């Protein structure tokens, strides 16, 4: 693949919806934290030597996890302090790449709490986006009917799900495009919940690549046993690079 690709992992969230005693990236599943599972999987990609890891400032859980990582992986990490929102964390990570990254390089951004991503999906994402001017993301078509629910718990309406997809990560964009897009969103005070939204707002085309629906983002407590089963039986997810 001709363009260089940098790896950026935002892991500075507090995981409020999980209501656990620690941020969800530090919850243990199948003997390791979610963050370690995700890092070890991304480290299998034949991409950039360096992985930029965005952590909450003063994160008290990271040192113990770092100490348990294989030395070769630990050496590849560049740790950067994150911000209050995911988009601020990604922007800080991009700025830390600045001396080295060129505008046309790609940056692959992946949630620390999506440890089940299949390498085959990442390979396909990179292949499909190779000639894109801006970039794109992995996503999967919605399976369920969508209901808009009012505050008292009754259905207000049913949305038409045709053409609706669930956005996942990795999301992969040209470095220059993503930096400009996140800075523009920040200046305008617009809260974007993923990289694609910021890039869309600048009017760039954003390509969608179909990915597996089991690339789940750990969000609620009931996601943990599911992720555990996927990680334990996940040989096919690390094959086929
Ligand atoms: O909270 P959510 O599930 O959307 O988080 C997705 C990813 O973004 C997680 O890996 C989380 O640690 C990261 N994040 C971040 N900085 C924030 C909020 C979330 O790096 N301020």
Tab-separated table of C-alpha atoms in Angstrom, residues 106 129 131-137 172-174 177 195-208:
chain	number	residue	atom	x	y	z
A	106	UNK	CA	-3.484	7.831	6.529
A	129	UNK	CA	-9.715	3.320	0.926
A	131	UNK	CA	-7.287	5.836	-3.387
A	132	UNK	CA	-9.865	7.825	-1.430
A	133	UNK	CA	-9.168	11.558	-1.122
A	134	UNK	CA	-10.439	11.679	2.486
A	135	UNK	CA	-11.052	8.168	3.844
A	136	UNK	CA	-13.811	6.148	5.470
A	137	UNK	CA	-14.844	3.715	8.153
A	172	UNK	CA	-9.227	5.793	8.530
A	173	UNK	CA	-8.602	9.244	7.063
A	174	UNK	CA	-5.849	11.258	5.461
A	177	UNK	CA	-8.055	16.056	6.245
A	195	UNK	CA	-14.011	11.102	13.100
A	196	UNK	CA	-16.281	10.573	10.100
A	197	UNK	CA	-18.783	13.160	11.326
A	198	UNK	CA	-16.103	15.844	11.459
A	199	UNK	CA	-14.901	14.960	7.952
A	200	UNK	CA	-18.485	14.871	6.586
A	201	UNK	CA	-19.047	18.376	7.934
A	202	UNK	CA	-16.218	19.670	5.755
A	203	UNK	CA	-18.027	18.208	2.756
A	204	UNK	CA	-15.555	15.426	1.969
A	205	UNK	CA	-16.774	12.048	0.693
A	206	UNK	CA	-16.599	9.408	3.424
A	207	UNK	CA	-16.583	5.818	2.206
A	208	UNK	CA	-18.329	3.074	4.141
